[in-house]
């Protein structure tokens, strides 16, 4: 997952156009930077990469006083396709950080209820597979051995995290069905 690119493209989708500073302010205002831990240098680096890849275009340059020139960008068709691909990946989970589905929803502008339900159910299936893999790994170890006890300790923590994410996704899907306003970003 190219997290910084996804966040920059998603921000520009919501803002319709903006500079690196505008994106940083948007992320800070909406507390996205708090739980993704994205820093200013990552935003500017992603902007440079996306421009080099022709996924965004400069729309204007603004000079205010003694400050450096501010370059304003917008997403083009190639950028929208890249964002859709990254958003799909995020909907299916960014593990072990557990914010992929939330991030994909936060930047949603075009996905339908059916698409979001599909991704949510697929994410839940992937979580179930991860939980099953953990159980199978534990079963492969000699029961009550030191290795089994040590792994059980850490796997129990992982299980709790995965189950909490699974429950949150289920609740999010139910909430979205009730309130379609969540589908269109209202930040």
PDB file of C-alpha atoms in Angstrom:
ATOM      1  CA  UNK A   1       0.000   0.000   0.000  1.00  0.00           C
ATOM      2  CA  UNK A   2       1.314   3.390  -0.966  1.00  0.00           C
ATOM      3  CA  UNK A   3      -0.235   5.152   2.001  1.00  0.00           C
ATOM      4  CA  UNK A   4       1.025   8.687   1.383  1.00  0.00           C
ATOM      5  CA  UNK A   5      -0.121   8.615  -2.244  1.00  0.00           C
ATOM      6  CA  UNK A   6      -3.534   7.311  -1.234  1.00  0.00           C
ATOM      7  CA  UNK A   7      -3.913  10.036   1.394  1.00  0.00           C
ATOM      8  CA  UNK A   8      -2.774  12.808  -0.969  1.00  0.00           C
ATOM      9  CA  UNK A   9      -5.025  11.641  -3.807  1.00  0.00           C
ATOM     10  CA  UNK A  10      -7.960  11.176  -1.422  1.00  0.00           C
ATOM     11  CA  UNK A  11      -7.447  14.645   0.027  1.00  0.00           C
ATOM     12  CA  UNK A  12      -7.293  16.209  -3.432  1.00  0.00           C
ATOM     13  CA  UNK A  13     -10.471  14.307  -4.391  1.00  0.00           C
ATOM     14  CA  UNK A  14     -12.287  15.810  -1.399  1.00  0.00           C
ATOM     15  CA  UNK A  15     -10.748  19.281  -1.722  1.00  0.00           C
ATOM     16  CA  UNK A  16     -11.048  19.194  -5.549  1.00  0.00           C
ATOM     17  CA  UNK A  17      -7.713  21.025  -5.697  1.00  0.00           C
ATOM     18  CA  UNK A  18      -5.073  22.074  -3.219  1.00  0.00           C
ATOM     19  CA  UNK A  19      -1.437  22.565  -2.314  1.00  0.00           C
ATOM     20  CA  UNK A  20       0.697  20.446  -0.010  1.00  0.00           C
ATOM     21  CA  UNK A  21      -0.081  22.857   2.799  1.00  0.00           C
ATOM     22  CA  UNK A  22      -3.820  22.700   2.040  1.00  0.00           C
ATOM     23  CA  UNK A  23      -3.646  18.898   2.219  1.00  0.00           C
ATOM     24  CA  UNK A  24      -1.758  19.023   5.517  1.00  0.00           C
ATOM     25  CA  UNK A  25      -4.336  21.448   6.969  1.00  0.00           C
ATOM     26  CA  UNK A  26      -7.204  19.253   5.741  1.00  0.00           C
ATOM     27  CA  UNK A  27      -5.673  16.137   7.315  1.00  0.00           C
ATOM     28  CA  UNK A  28      -5.020  17.969  10.573  1.00  0.00           C
ATOM     29  CA  UNK A  29      -8.522  19.529  10.714  1.00  0.00           C
ATOM     30  CA  UNK A  30     -10.164  16.150  10.119  1.00  0.00           C
ATOM     31  CA  UNK A  31      -7.771  14.347  12.490  1.00  0.00           C
ATOM     32  CA  UNK A  32      -6.668  11.992   9.731  1.00  0.00           C
ATOM     33  CA  UNK A  33      -3.033  12.860  10.391  1.00  0.00           C
ATOM     34  CA  UNK A  34      -3.527  11.799  14.027  1.00  0.00           C
ATOM     35  CA  UNK A  35      -4.360   8.183  13.270  1.00  0.00           C
ATOM     36  CA  UNK A  36      -2.346   7.735  10.061  1.00  0.00           C
ATOM     37  CA  UNK A  37       0.726   9.481  11.465  1.00  0.00           C
ATOM     38  CA  UNK A  38       1.487  11.069   8.075  1.00  0.00           C
ATOM     39  CA  UNK A  39       4.017  13.898   8.210  1.00  0.00           C
ATOM     40  CA  UNK A  40       4.465  16.986   6.000  1.00  0.00           C
ATOM     41  CA  UNK A  41       7.535  15.630   4.187  1.00  0.00           C
ATOM     42  CA  UNK A  42       5.560  12.520   3.164  1.00  0.00           C
ATOM     43  CA  UNK A  43       2.822  14.709   1.690  1.00  0.00           C
ATOM     44  CA  UNK A  44       5.260  16.762  -0.393  1.00  0.00           C
ATOM     45  CA  UNK A  45       7.175  13.668  -1.469  1.00  0.00           C
ATOM     46  CA  UNK A  46       3.917  12.000  -2.580  1.00  0.00           C
ATOM     47  CA  UNK A  47       2.941  15.153  -4.519  1.00  0.00           C
ATOM     48  CA  UNK A  48       6.277  15.092  -6.375  1.00  0.00           C
ATOM     49  CA  UNK A  49       5.924  11.383  -7.166  1.00  0.00           C
ATOM     50  CA  UNK A  50       2.307  11.729  -8.290  1.00  0.00           C
ATOM     51  CA  UNK A  51       3.180  14.670 -10.529  1.00  0.00           C
ATOM     52  CA  UNK A  52       6.079  12.711 -12.016  1.00  0.00           C
ATOM     53  CA  UNK A  53       3.679   9.779 -12.638  1.00  0.00           C
ATOM     54  CA  UNK A  54       1.206  12.202 -14.311  1.00  0.00           C
ATOM     55  CA  UNK A  55      -1.509  11.328 -11.749  1.00  0.00           C
ATOM     56  CA  UNK A  56      -1.979  14.976 -10.706  1.00  0.00           C
ATOM     57  CA  UNK A  57      -1.615  18.272 -12.522  1.00  0.00           C
ATOM     58  CA  UNK A  58      -0.610  21.731 -11.428  1.00  0.00           C
ATOM     59  CA  UNK A  59      -3.539  24.114 -11.784  1.00  0.00           C
ATOM     60  CA  UNK A  60      -1.848  27.289 -10.592  1.00  0.00           C
ATOM     61  CA  UNK A  61       1.021  28.769  -8.627  1.00  0.00           C
ATOM     62  CA  UNK A  62       0.414  31.403  -5.976  1.00  0.00           C
ATOM     63  CA  UNK A  63       3.007  33.740  -4.481  1.00  0.00           C
ATOM     64  CA  UNK A  64       2.098  35.448  -1.193  1.00  0.00           C
ATOM     65  CA  UNK A  65       4.623  37.829   0.338  1.00  0.00           C
ATOM     66  CA  UNK A  66       7.991  36.360   1.274  1.00  0.00           C
ATOM     67  CA  UNK A  67       6.665  32.788   1.427  1.00  0.00           C
ATOM     68  CA  UNK A  68       7.715  30.227  -1.162  1.00  0.00           C
ATOM     69  CA  UNK A  69       5.473  29.844  -4.181  1.00  0.00           C
ATOM     70  CA  UNK A  70       2.444  27.676  -3.459  1.00  0.00           C
ATOM     71  CA  UNK A  71       1.693  25.083  -6.158  1.00  0.00           C
ATOM     72  CA  UNK A  72      -1.948  23.995  -6.411  1.00  0.00           C
ATOM     73  CA  UNK A  73      -2.759  20.544  -7.797  1.00  0.00           C
ATOM     74  CA  UNK A  74      -5.791  18.578  -8.896  1.00  0.00           C
ATOM     75  CA  UNK A  75      -6.324  14.894  -9.642  1.00  0.00           C
ATOM     76  CA  UNK A  76      -6.651  13.873 -13.294  1.00  0.00           C
ATOM     77  CA  UNK A  77      -8.169  10.694 -14.767  1.00  0.00           C
ATOM     78  CA  UNK A  78      -4.978   8.662 -14.295  1.00  0.00           C
ATOM     79  CA  UNK A  79      -4.881   9.827 -10.664  1.00  0.00           C
ATOM     80  CA  UNK A  80      -8.524   8.859 -10.124  1.00  0.00           C
ATOM     81  CA  UNK A  81      -7.784   5.353 -11.414  1.00  0.00           C
ATOM     82  CA  UNK A  82      -4.749   5.087  -9.140  1.00  0.00           C
ATOM     83  CA  UNK A  83      -6.796   6.339  -6.192  1.00  0.00           C
ATOM     84  CA  UNK A  84      -9.570   3.817  -6.932  1.00  0.00           C
ATOM     85  CA  UNK A  85      -6.986   1.027  -6.893  1.00  0.00           C
ATOM     86  CA  UNK A  86      -5.410   2.254  -3.645  1.00  0.00           C
ATOM     87  CA  UNK A  87      -8.836   2.806  -2.102  1.00  0.00           C
ATOM     88  CA  UNK A  88      -9.836  -0.756  -2.952  1.00  0.00           C
ATOM     89  CA  UNK A  89      -6.668  -2.012  -1.290  1.00  0.00           C
ATOM     90  CA  UNK A  90      -7.407   0.142   1.766  1.00  0.00           C
ATOM     91  CA  UNK A  91     -11.004  -1.117   1.976  1.00  0.00           C
ATOM     92  CA  UNK A  92      -9.570  -4.612   2.328  1.00  0.00           C
ATOM     93  CA  UNK A  93      -7.389  -3.563   5.255  1.00  0.00           C
ATOM     94  CA  UNK A  94      -4.002  -2.101   6.049  1.00  0.00           C
ATOM     95  CA  UNK A  95      -2.710  -4.515   8.641  1.00  0.00           C
ATOM     96  CA  UNK A  96      -1.412  -4.451  11.279  1.00  0.00           C
ATOM     97  CA  UNK A  97      -2.371  -0.755  11.571  1.00  0.00           C
ATOM     98  CA  UNK A  98      -6.145  -1.333  11.274  1.00  0.00           C
ATOM     99  CA  UNK A  99      -7.253   1.836   9.567  1.00  0.00           C
ATOM    100  CA  UNK A 100      -7.600   0.831   5.945  1.00  0.00           C
ATOM    101  CA  UNK A 101     -11.373   0.520   5.782  1.00  0.00           C
ATOM    102  CA  UNK A 102     -11.793   3.731   7.789  1.00  0.00           C
ATOM    103  CA  UNK A 103      -9.355   5.582   5.536  1.00  0.00           C
ATOM    104  CA  UNK A 104     -11.088   4.335   2.393  1.00  0.00           C
ATOM    105  CA  UNK A 105     -14.458   5.497   3.769  1.00  0.00           C
ATOM    106  CA  UNK A 106     -13.068   8.848   4.885  1.00  0.00           C
ATOM    107  CA  UNK A 107     -12.027   9.677   1.312  1.00  0.00           C
ATOM    108  CA  UNK A 108     -15.004   8.095  -0.434  1.00  0.00           C
ATOM    109  CA  UNK A 109     -16.590  10.270  -3.110  1.00  0.00           C
ATOM    110  CA  UNK A 110     -17.699   7.808  -5.784  1.00  0.00           C
ATOM    111  CA  UNK A 111     -18.100   4.282  -4.382  1.00  0.00           C
ATOM    112  CA  UNK A 112     -21.671   2.996  -4.139  1.00  0.00           C
ATOM    113  CA  UNK A 113     -23.305   1.284  -1.175  1.00  0.00           C
ATOM    114  CA  UNK A 114     -23.048  -2.019  -3.043  1.00  0.00           C
ATOM    115  CA  UNK A 115     -19.315  -1.570  -3.641  1.00  0.00           C
ATOM    116  CA  UNK A 116     -18.672  -0.627  -0.022  1.00  0.00           C
ATOM    117  CA  UNK A 117     -20.680  -3.625   1.198  1.00  0.00           C
ATOM    118  CA  UNK A 118     -18.670  -5.853  -1.145  1.00  0.00           C
ATOM    119  CA  UNK A 119     -15.361  -4.502   0.169  1.00  0.00           C
ATOM    120  CA  UNK A 120     -16.553  -4.663   3.777  1.00  0.00           C
ATOM    121  CA  UNK A 121     -17.635  -8.280   3.471  1.00  0.00           C
ATOM    122  CA  UNK A 122     -14.392  -9.148   1.687  1.00  0.00           C
ATOM    123  CA  UNK A 123     -12.392  -7.423   4.462  1.00  0.00           C
ATOM    124  CA  UNK A 124     -14.310  -9.443   7.078  1.00  0.00           C
ATOM    125  CA  UNK A 125     -13.501 -12.647   5.154  1.00  0.00           C
ATOM    126  CA  UNK A 126      -9.813 -11.692   5.054  1.00  0.00           C
ATOM    127  CA  UNK A 127      -9.854 -11.063   8.809  1.00  0.00           C
ATOM    128  CA  UNK A 128     -11.502 -14.451   9.358  1.00  0.00           C
ATOM    129  CA  UNK A 129      -8.729 -16.059   7.267  1.00  0.00           C
ATOM    130  CA  UNK A 130      -6.066 -14.319   9.371  1.00  0.00           C
ATOM    131  CA  UNK A 131      -7.774 -15.514  12.574  1.00  0.00           C
ATOM    132  CA  UNK A 132      -7.934 -19.055  11.185  1.00  0.00           C
ATOM    133  CA  UNK A 133      -4.232 -18.916  10.253  1.00  0.00           C
ATOM    134  CA  UNK A 134      -3.374 -17.871  13.801  1.00  0.00           C
ATOM    135  CA  UNK A 135      -5.350 -20.794  15.235  1.00  0.00           C
ATOM    136  CA  UNK A 136      -3.756 -23.243  12.802  1.00  0.00           C
ATOM    137  CA  UNK A 137      -0.303 -21.981  13.702  1.00  0.00           C
ATOM    138  CA  UNK A 138      -1.003 -22.466  17.408  1.00  0.00           C
ATOM    139  CA  UNK A 139      -2.355 -25.963  16.738  1.00  0.00           C
ATOM    140  CA  UNK A 140       0.898 -26.829  14.950  1.00  0.00           C
ATOM    141  CA  UNK A 141       2.896 -26.197  18.135  1.00  0.00           C
ATOM    142  CA  UNK A 142       3.247 -28.687  20.993  1.00  0.00           C
ATOM    143  CA  UNK A 143       0.370 -27.844  23.351  1.00  0.00           C
ATOM    144  CA  UNK A 144       1.432 -26.174  26.624  1.00  0.00           C
ATOM    145  CA  UNK A 145       5.071 -25.937  25.527  1.00  0.00           C
ATOM    146  CA  UNK A 146       6.940 -22.720  26.233  1.00  0.00           C
ATOM    147  CA  UNK A 147       6.808 -21.868  22.525  1.00  0.00           C
ATOM    148  CA  UNK A 148       3.030 -22.433  22.461  1.00  0.00           C
ATOM    149  CA  UNK A 149       2.495 -20.292  25.607  1.00  0.00           C
ATOM    150  CA  UNK A 150       4.659 -17.484  24.259  1.00  0.00           C
ATOM    151  CA  UNK A 151       2.897 -17.455  20.878  1.00  0.00           C
ATOM    152  CA  UNK A 152      -0.524 -17.727  22.517  1.00  0.00           C
ATOM    153  CA  UNK A 153       0.258 -14.584  24.515  1.00  0.00           C
ATOM    154  CA  UNK A 154       0.957 -12.520  21.380  1.00  0.00           C
ATOM    155  CA  UNK A 155      -1.641 -14.170  19.162  1.00  0.00           C
ATOM    156  CA  UNK A 156      -4.305 -13.434  21.771  1.00  0.00           C
ATOM    157  CA  UNK A 157      -3.488  -9.732  21.388  1.00  0.00           C
ATOM    158  CA  UNK A 158      -3.672 -10.018  17.589  1.00  0.00           C
ATOM    159  CA  UNK A 159      -7.010 -11.838  17.833  1.00  0.00           C
ATOM    160  CA  UNK A 160      -8.466  -9.027  19.924  1.00  0.00           C
ATOM    161  CA  UNK A 161      -7.334  -6.407  17.413  1.00  0.00           C
ATOM    162  CA  UNK A 162      -8.632  -8.327  14.396  1.00  0.00           C
ATOM    163  CA  UNK A 163     -11.959  -9.083  16.082  1.00  0.00           C
ATOM    164  CA  UNK A 164     -12.387  -5.437  17.087  1.00  0.00           C
ATOM    165  CA  UNK A 165     -11.716  -4.341  13.492  1.00  0.00           C
ATOM    166  CA  UNK A 166     -14.160  -6.959  12.198  1.00  0.00           C
ATOM    167  CA  UNK A 167     -16.883  -5.726  14.556  1.00  0.00           C
ATOM    168  CA  UNK A 168     -16.218  -2.097  13.624  1.00  0.00           C
ATOM    169  CA  UNK A 169     -16.521  -2.903   9.913  1.00  0.00           C
ATOM    170  CA  UNK A 170     -19.823  -4.710  10.547  1.00  0.00           C
ATOM    171  CA  UNK A 171     -21.123  -1.715  12.508  1.00  0.00           C
ATOM    172  CA  UNK A 172     -19.893   0.694   9.825  1.00  0.00           C
ATOM    173  CA  UNK A 173     -21.716  -1.258   7.107  1.00  0.00           C
ATOM    174  CA  UNK A 174     -24.934  -1.191   9.150  1.00  0.00           C
ATOM    175  CA  UNK A 175     -24.563   2.551   9.807  1.00  0.00           C
ATOM    176  CA  UNK A 176     -23.926   3.240   6.123  1.00  0.00           C
ATOM    177  CA  UNK A 177     -27.095   1.382   5.172  1.00  0.00           C
ATOM    178  CA  UNK A 178     -29.065   3.627   7.539  1.00  0.00           C
ATOM    179  CA  UNK A 179     -27.348   6.925   6.743  1.00  0.00           C
ATOM    180  CA  UNK A 180     -26.201   7.194   3.156  1.00  0.00           C
ATOM    181  CA  UNK A 181     -24.629  10.588   3.949  1.00  0.00           C
ATOM    182  CA  UNK A 182     -21.548   8.680   5.133  1.00  0.00           C
ATOM    183  CA  UNK A 183     -21.077   7.479   1.551  1.00  0.00           C
ATOM    184  CA  UNK A 184     -20.416  10.993   0.324  1.00  0.00           C
ATOM    185  CA  UNK A 185     -17.615  12.643   2.176  1.00  0.00           C
ATOM    186  CA  UNK A 186     -19.011  15.539   4.189  1.00  0.00           C
ATOM    187  CA  UNK A 187     -15.762  16.764   5.687  1.00  0.00           C
TER     188      UNK A 187
END
